[in-house]
């Protein structure tokens, strides 16, 4: 299937008609509203809704809002219906209500270069998991040695912790290097300073659409049905702060300063044909975690670093979402199993996605083996961790037959730590 | 100072005119709105605002909302002004605009017995700390032995972790016993079942009013100024689930099923004369955590247990908020020090408050020393942890000269675990 928006039909375009990811944008300083990406255009869904070309099935309008939450909360019937309407409106030879109306096209189609992107949904709560086995093995080996790399519960529980929703930011937002407490193993007392071991974590984020009920567990199938879509997610991490603070109650300030996500939420529907199975279980799971079908996805992922002034970015790693031991549906099931209420807008980080080869490691901690093996960038500069002025970018796509379901980019630049005197 | 609402003048009344705590209530199935407690009455602040007797200083009305957030976000000038207006309206011999207007009184005064209480504010995010030294020592000793009881960072960092905001509930809400994964030390594999070691944690909660800016640390004085008030908080805990899951990333499902808070938020202004200093530092703090003045409070606290059918509740423990090693202002400072944005409606749990004597231990884990020393209730029944049908109640007050600044109650009843087949 192709679109009358010709830029959508290019082989490497991230946003063909098969994708139709949702985001929130504004043009010319107008109020942010919901949009869908196709080719090099953002389509103003509020304009389509107001013109009667798009109906979400709610009592009131949902696309003139500054977040996707109202639409996301409507559930699968509405999501499917809206996707069908959009497919028809944008397919070559489809419904010509938009393609044949130049006035409406001028109003509804906004070049991506003219659109400012916003956080696509209000993040209700953010949970980060630790579900990549290679990553857990790598980090465990660096911190505790190969013998004790994997915690005893790891093959039974999709280990996760609650993160901080207030600092989830949209791609393109600069980030100040965090201040915090650290203590070198040889130091007698901790010190307060700017993070010296600042890192990325290459992750996918699952976005909850349908809420659950407090006190009511859910099955893996129910969890999968509740997921609206997926984003790229960079779980920025302050390794030196983390090392000193994280025992006994987990990471806190090491992860609280920023989490970046891509502006486009790729829907579960667009990814349907890229479903694949999580790897074979090394230990039998408790029945509540068993997947009734393939629930992870074949999505190519890459991370890049570009120092200030460098003319191009260096590829740091390339990996695939299918490396994960636990799917987002399994994570969501576990999250709700004790009765925790899940809400529209909850964001679940997959955990760092690393493959078996070094080129597939999804963090600098792993790529430089705890800072001991610096990497060399294309510019000739070397790095163990992130320096001020560096821009880090994630990208990813599911490769179809002649088209890509792309996630665009998730990028962020590190600024110097704030001036602060206590 | 006394009030023309005579019930407010009784010696042990929790809600004298010196208190004036805020909450959200409804009567007769009407829409929830903001109220203030005085004596045995809830005063409808939306009615006072609409009658022109109460001005918060916002462009629009704030008290006709179903949460306190709009008012909380206005900051200290507004909080002080509203408190002053209410004090004048309710003082004996004060402004008679309400006391002298029988029609308005009939509309604005609602007997507490006729008011249904709601969660007083929309909880933006919930963070739980671990700032009681005796509690940390007790738990550490039970789990790791006396030698390694206190983690090495404990005397330097107000240790905390992100909790789950979606299951913070108002006092009086029943709670289903959580299901989850546990593994006995002797078992080969984990099992999935209802929590068998269900516990309370007696805590105070600090409520953030004024937001902070992402990327901008705050001082302890700024943090103290941002706090709107305090509530009683029961951080319900599933000890068996926690034991199996919490390494390496902290408590997750063990704490996610419910956190109860009192319906009344006692303002910082009402507690001003009960400020006291945190205990002497055993190790020098980093300067960013130093308190410029007394920032903890002298608040008596009690926990009670009442089994189903018992005619009265048994006192489990009595302790005091002044036992805490770190104040809420120190916790909030640390929370924001890396650049984490704090929002109106953020809730900070103090950590379990335990004193030196066994009668002052703030959890069953400590009171029964890990379940090994059952306690006997007044009914003759014995308990190690909570059984189905048990009602747990926290209460607390600051004792003034002839009056009490009371927090009312924070109560919850445990129901059987849900039926669930994976």
PDB file of C-alpha atoms in Angstrom, chain A residues 221-407:
ATOM      1  CA  UNK A 221      -3.182 -11.238  27.225  1.00  0.00           C
ATOM      2  CA  UNK A 222      -5.101  -8.490  29.041  1.00  0.00           C
ATOM      3  CA  UNK A 223      -1.834  -6.613  29.551  1.00  0.00           C
ATOM      4  CA  UNK A 224      -0.967  -6.843  25.856  1.00  0.00           C
ATOM      5  CA  UNK A 225      -4.413  -5.495  24.980  1.00  0.00           C
ATOM      6  CA  UNK A 226      -3.901  -2.534  27.329  1.00  0.00           C
ATOM      7  CA  UNK A 227      -0.730  -1.349  25.557  1.00  0.00           C
ATOM      8  CA  UNK A 228      -1.321   1.533  23.158  1.00  0.00           C
ATOM      9  CA  UNK A 229       2.111   1.650  21.566  1.00  0.00           C
ATOM     10  CA  UNK A 230       5.851   1.963  21.889  1.00  0.00           C
ATOM     11  CA  UNK A 231       8.482   4.720  21.932  1.00  0.00           C
ATOM     12  CA  UNK A 232      12.270   4.923  21.924  1.00  0.00           C
ATOM     13  CA  UNK A 233      13.511   5.619  25.437  1.00  0.00           C
ATOM     14  CA  UNK A 234      16.854   6.794  26.767  1.00  0.00           C
ATOM     15  CA  UNK A 235      17.129   6.153  30.486  1.00  0.00           C
ATOM     16  CA  UNK A 236      19.981   8.581  31.220  1.00  0.00           C
ATOM     17  CA  UNK A 237      22.006   7.247  34.136  1.00  0.00           C
ATOM     18  CA  UNK A 238      24.549   8.736  36.543  1.00  0.00           C
ATOM     19  CA  UNK A 239      26.699   5.695  37.268  1.00  0.00           C
ATOM     20  CA  UNK A 240      28.801   7.209  40.057  1.00  0.00           C
ATOM     21  CA  UNK A 241      25.734   8.520  41.891  1.00  0.00           C
ATOM     22  CA  UNK A 242      24.020   5.151  41.379  1.00  0.00           C
ATOM     23  CA  UNK A 243      26.942   3.172  42.793  1.00  0.00           C
ATOM     24  CA  UNK A 244      26.862   5.022  46.111  1.00  0.00           C
ATOM     25  CA  UNK A 245      23.115   5.376  46.595  1.00  0.00           C
ATOM     26  CA  UNK A 246      21.438   2.252  45.212  1.00  0.00           C
ATOM     27  CA  UNK A 247      21.770  -0.110  48.153  1.00  0.00           C
ATOM     28  CA  UNK A 248      19.423  -1.083  49.720  1.00  0.00           C
ATOM     29  CA  UNK A 249      16.400   0.495  47.994  1.00  0.00           C
ATOM     30  CA  UNK A 250      17.406   0.870  44.358  1.00  0.00           C
ATOM     31  CA  UNK A 251      18.362   3.692  41.954  1.00  0.00           C
ATOM     32  CA  UNK A 252      16.977   7.113  42.881  1.00  0.00           C
ATOM     33  CA  UNK A 253      18.849  10.330  42.036  1.00  0.00           C
ATOM     34  CA  UNK A 254      20.990   8.403  39.512  1.00  0.00           C
ATOM     35  CA  UNK A 255      17.939   8.134  37.243  1.00  0.00           C
ATOM     36  CA  UNK A 256      15.713  11.011  38.372  1.00  0.00           C
ATOM     37  CA  UNK A 257      17.202  13.903  36.411  1.00  0.00           C
ATOM     38  CA  UNK A 258      15.958  12.931  32.918  1.00  0.00           C
ATOM     39  CA  UNK A 259      14.441  10.228  30.729  1.00  0.00           C
ATOM     40  CA  UNK A 260      14.051  11.066  27.030  1.00  0.00           C
ATOM     41  CA  UNK A 261      11.447   9.557  24.712  1.00  0.00           C
ATOM     42  CA  UNK A 262      10.800   9.855  20.997  1.00  0.00           C
ATOM     43  CA  UNK A 263       8.016  12.266  19.978  1.00  0.00           C
ATOM     44  CA  UNK A 264       6.155   9.585  18.011  1.00  0.00           C
ATOM     45  CA  UNK A 265       4.246   6.728  19.618  1.00  0.00           C
ATOM     46  CA  UNK A 266       4.250   3.811  17.203  1.00  0.00           C
ATOM     47  CA  UNK A 267       1.062   1.855  17.686  1.00  0.00           C
ATOM     48  CA  UNK A 268       0.850  -1.799  18.504  1.00  0.00           C
ATOM     49  CA  UNK A 269      -1.264  -2.188  15.366  1.00  0.00           C
ATOM     50  CA  UNK A 270       1.584  -0.935  13.152  1.00  0.00           C
ATOM     51  CA  UNK A 271       3.973  -3.426  14.741  1.00  0.00           C
ATOM     52  CA  UNK A 272       1.622  -6.397  14.526  1.00  0.00           C
ATOM     53  CA  UNK A 273       3.467  -8.237  11.744  1.00  0.00           C
ATOM     54  CA  UNK A 274       6.797  -7.844  13.564  1.00  0.00           C
ATOM     55  CA  UNK A 275       5.781  -9.829  16.628  1.00  0.00           C
ATOM     56  CA  UNK A 276       8.241 -12.497  17.647  1.00  0.00           C
ATOM     57  CA  UNK A 277       8.732 -14.730  20.659  1.00  0.00           C
ATOM     58  CA  UNK A 278      10.840 -13.984  23.690  1.00  0.00           C
ATOM     59  CA  UNK A 279      13.801 -16.402  23.942  1.00  0.00           C
ATOM     60  CA  UNK A 280      13.356 -19.891  25.345  1.00  0.00           C
ATOM     61  CA  UNK A 281      12.841 -19.890  29.107  1.00  0.00           C
ATOM     62  CA  UNK A 282      15.867 -21.005  31.054  1.00  0.00           C
ATOM     63  CA  UNK A 283      13.669 -21.655  34.066  1.00  0.00           C
ATOM     64  CA  UNK A 284       9.971 -22.334  33.950  1.00  0.00           C
ATOM     65  CA  UNK A 285       7.948 -19.197  34.636  1.00  0.00           C
ATOM     66  CA  UNK A 286       5.091 -19.096  37.106  1.00  0.00           C
ATOM     67  CA  UNK A 287       1.879 -19.479  35.058  1.00  0.00           C
ATOM     68  CA  UNK A 288       0.766 -15.853  35.517  1.00  0.00           C
ATOM     69  CA  UNK A 289       3.754 -14.761  33.386  1.00  0.00           C
ATOM     70  CA  UNK A 290       3.301 -17.179  30.475  1.00  0.00           C
ATOM     71  CA  UNK A 291       2.750 -15.524  27.102  1.00  0.00           C
ATOM     72  CA  UNK A 292      -0.149 -16.900  25.055  1.00  0.00           C
ATOM     73  CA  UNK A 293       1.644 -15.876  21.846  1.00  0.00           C
ATOM     74  CA  UNK A 294       4.579 -13.838  20.486  1.00  0.00           C
ATOM     75  CA  UNK A 295       4.709 -10.545  22.403  1.00  0.00           C
ATOM     76  CA  UNK A 296       8.100  -9.045  21.736  1.00  0.00           C
ATOM     77  CA  UNK A 297       8.982  -7.288  18.465  1.00  0.00           C
ATOM     78  CA  UNK A 298      11.719  -7.409  15.864  1.00  0.00           C
ATOM     79  CA  UNK A 299      12.909  -3.798  15.983  1.00  0.00           C
ATOM     80  CA  UNK A 300      16.402  -2.717  14.910  1.00  0.00           C
ATOM     81  CA  UNK A 301      17.910  -0.183  17.294  1.00  0.00           C
ATOM     82  CA  UNK A 302      20.946   2.097  17.158  1.00  0.00           C
ATOM     83  CA  UNK A 303      22.629   4.641  19.405  1.00  0.00           C
ATOM     84  CA  UNK A 304      24.863   7.497  18.226  1.00  0.00           C
ATOM     85  CA  UNK A 305      27.118  10.023  19.922  1.00  0.00           C
ATOM     86  CA  UNK A 306      28.061  13.402  18.442  1.00  0.00           C
ATOM     87  CA  UNK A 307      30.477  15.654  20.331  1.00  0.00           C
ATOM     88  CA  UNK A 308      30.032  19.420  20.209  1.00  0.00           C
ATOM     89  CA  UNK A 309      31.457  20.667  16.927  1.00  0.00           C
ATOM     90  CA  UNK A 310      31.860  17.235  15.325  1.00  0.00           C
ATOM     91  CA  UNK A 311      30.440  17.163  11.814  1.00  0.00           C
ATOM     92  CA  UNK A 312      28.815  13.776  12.224  1.00  0.00           C
ATOM     93  CA  UNK A 313      27.636  11.326  14.841  1.00  0.00           C
ATOM     94  CA  UNK A 314      29.434   8.051  15.623  1.00  0.00           C
ATOM     95  CA  UNK A 315      27.479   4.815  15.827  1.00  0.00           C
ATOM     96  CA  UNK A 316      27.931   3.483  19.369  1.00  0.00           C
ATOM     97  CA  UNK A 317      25.954   0.265  19.067  1.00  0.00           C
ATOM     98  CA  UNK A 318      23.218  -1.518  17.139  1.00  0.00           C
ATOM     99  CA  UNK A 319      20.924  -4.064  18.721  1.00  0.00           C
ATOM    100  CA  UNK A 320      17.353  -5.371  18.510  1.00  0.00           C
ATOM    101  CA  UNK A 321      14.323  -5.247  20.812  1.00  0.00           C
ATOM    102  CA  UNK A 322      13.894  -9.005  20.248  1.00  0.00           C
ATOM    103  CA  UNK A 323      16.880  -9.555  22.608  1.00  0.00           C
ATOM    104  CA  UNK A 324      14.636  -8.973  25.656  1.00  0.00           C
ATOM    105  CA  UNK A 325      13.961 -11.862  27.999  1.00  0.00           C
ATOM    106  CA  UNK A 326      10.622 -10.391  29.090  1.00  0.00           C
ATOM    107  CA  UNK A 327       8.053  -8.610  26.910  1.00  0.00           C
ATOM    108  CA  UNK A 328       6.271  -5.409  27.918  1.00  0.00           C
ATOM    109  CA  UNK A 329       3.086  -7.458  28.332  1.00  0.00           C
ATOM    110  CA  UNK A 330       4.827  -9.690  30.870  1.00  0.00           C
ATOM    111  CA  UNK A 331       6.222  -6.635  32.647  1.00  0.00           C
ATOM    112  CA  UNK A 332       2.819  -4.981  32.791  1.00  0.00           C
ATOM    113  CA  UNK A 333       1.235  -8.177  34.112  1.00  0.00           C
ATOM    114  CA  UNK A 334       3.805  -8.426  36.866  1.00  0.00           C
ATOM    115  CA  UNK A 335       3.382  -4.718  37.631  1.00  0.00           C
ATOM    116  CA  UNK A 336      -0.344  -5.188  38.263  1.00  0.00           C
ATOM    117  CA  UNK A 337      -0.231  -8.622  39.856  1.00  0.00           C
ATOM    118  CA  UNK A 338      -0.333  -7.415  43.452  1.00  0.00           C
ATOM    119  CA  UNK A 339      -3.245  -5.109  42.728  1.00  0.00           C
ATOM    120  CA  UNK A 340      -1.348  -2.033  41.566  1.00  0.00           C
ATOM    121  CA  UNK A 341      -3.623   0.158  39.466  1.00  0.00           C
ATOM    122  CA  UNK A 342      -2.208   0.925  36.011  1.00  0.00           C
ATOM    123  CA  UNK A 343      -3.311   4.148  34.346  1.00  0.00           C
ATOM    124  CA  UNK A 344      -3.592   5.628  30.886  1.00  0.00           C
ATOM    125  CA  UNK A 345      -0.228   7.289  30.280  1.00  0.00           C
ATOM    126  CA  UNK A 346       1.882   4.907  32.353  1.00  0.00           C
ATOM    127  CA  UNK A 347       5.275   4.412  30.720  1.00  0.00           C
ATOM    128  CA  UNK A 348       7.225   1.162  31.061  1.00  0.00           C
ATOM    129  CA  UNK A 349      10.902   1.169  30.142  1.00  0.00           C
ATOM    130  CA  UNK A 350      12.071  -2.175  28.789  1.00  0.00           C
ATOM    131  CA  UNK A 351      15.454  -2.136  30.464  1.00  0.00           C
ATOM    132  CA  UNK A 352      18.677  -1.672  28.532  1.00  0.00           C
ATOM    133  CA  UNK A 353      18.739  -3.703  25.344  1.00  0.00           C
ATOM    134  CA  UNK A 354      22.081  -5.401  24.758  1.00  0.00           C
ATOM    135  CA  UNK A 355      22.966  -8.255  22.438  1.00  0.00           C
ATOM    136  CA  UNK A 356      25.716 -10.843  22.833  1.00  0.00           C
ATOM    137  CA  UNK A 357      28.412  -8.982  20.862  1.00  0.00           C
ATOM    138  CA  UNK A 358      30.153  -5.935  22.204  1.00  0.00           C
ATOM    139  CA  UNK A 359      28.833  -3.914  19.242  1.00  0.00           C
ATOM    140  CA  UNK A 360      25.343  -4.630  20.581  1.00  0.00           C
ATOM    141  CA  UNK A 361      25.831  -3.284  24.129  1.00  0.00           C
ATOM    142  CA  UNK A 362      23.218  -0.615  24.900  1.00  0.00           C
ATOM    143  CA  UNK A 363      25.131   1.564  27.389  1.00  0.00           C
ATOM    144  CA  UNK A 364      28.570   3.132  27.734  1.00  0.00           C
ATOM    145  CA  UNK A 365      28.993   1.274  31.035  1.00  0.00           C
ATOM    146  CA  UNK A 366      29.004  -1.932  29.013  1.00  0.00           C
ATOM    147  CA  UNK A 367      30.729  -0.577  25.868  1.00  0.00           C
ATOM    148  CA  UNK A 368      33.674   0.736  27.919  1.00  0.00           C
ATOM    149  CA  UNK A 369      33.413  -2.073  30.502  1.00  0.00           C
ATOM    150  CA  UNK A 370      32.886   0.159  33.503  1.00  0.00           C
ATOM    151  CA  UNK A 371      35.017   2.955  32.045  1.00  0.00           C
ATOM    152  CA  UNK A 372      38.116   0.792  31.707  1.00  0.00           C
ATOM    153  CA  UNK A 373      38.137   0.468  27.899  1.00  0.00           C
ATOM    154  CA  UNK A 374      37.615   3.864  26.233  1.00  0.00           C
ATOM    155  CA  UNK A 375      36.000   3.947  22.813  1.00  0.00           C
ATOM    156  CA  UNK A 376      37.195   6.073  19.920  1.00  0.00           C
ATOM    157  CA  UNK A 377      34.731   8.232  18.024  1.00  0.00           C
ATOM    158  CA  UNK A 378      34.873   8.885  14.279  1.00  0.00           C
ATOM    159  CA  UNK A 379      36.251  12.354  15.083  1.00  0.00           C
ATOM    160  CA  UNK A 380      39.244  10.730  16.770  1.00  0.00           C
ATOM    161  CA  UNK A 381      38.142  11.779  20.254  1.00  0.00           C
ATOM    162  CA  UNK A 382      37.887   9.098  22.898  1.00  0.00           C
ATOM    163  CA  UNK A 383      35.162   8.591  25.501  1.00  0.00           C
ATOM    164  CA  UNK A 384      34.451   6.494  28.536  1.00  0.00           C
ATOM    165  CA  UNK A 385      31.289   8.374  29.543  1.00  0.00           C
ATOM    166  CA  UNK A 386      29.364  11.383  28.213  1.00  0.00           C
ATOM    167  CA  UNK A 387      31.043  14.797  28.187  1.00  0.00           C
ATOM    168  CA  UNK A 388      29.380  18.210  28.195  1.00  0.00           C
ATOM    169  CA  UNK A 389      28.212  19.170  24.712  1.00  0.00           C
ATOM    170  CA  UNK A 390      27.774  15.581  23.546  1.00  0.00           C
ATOM    171  CA  UNK A 391      24.508  14.782  21.763  1.00  0.00           C
ATOM    172  CA  UNK A 392      23.204  11.234  22.117  1.00  0.00           C
ATOM    173  CA  UNK A 393      20.650   9.899  19.671  1.00  0.00           C
ATOM    174  CA  UNK A 394      18.667   6.682  19.530  1.00  0.00           C
ATOM    175  CA  UNK A 395      16.856   5.488  16.445  1.00  0.00           C
ATOM    176  CA  UNK A 396      15.024   2.341  15.452  1.00  0.00           C
ATOM    177  CA  UNK A 397      12.681   0.682  12.983  1.00  0.00           C
ATOM    178  CA  UNK A 398      10.974  -2.584  12.144  1.00  0.00           C
ATOM    179  CA  UNK A 399      12.017  -3.603   8.620  1.00  0.00           C
ATOM    180  CA  UNK A 400       9.084  -4.647   6.423  1.00  0.00           C
ATOM    181  CA  UNK A 401       9.048  -5.778   2.825  1.00  0.00           C
ATOM    182  CA  UNK A 402       9.809  -2.496   1.083  1.00  0.00           C
ATOM    183  CA  UNK A 403       8.863  -0.258   4.000  1.00  0.00           C
ATOM    184  CA  UNK A 404       9.980   0.579   7.513  1.00  0.00           C
ATOM    185  CA  UNK A 405       7.919   1.107  10.618  1.00  0.00           C
ATOM    186  CA  UNK A 406      10.206   3.768  12.050  1.00  0.00           C
ATOM    187  CA  UNK A 407      10.382   5.428  15.454  1.00  0.00           C
TER     188      UNK A 407
END
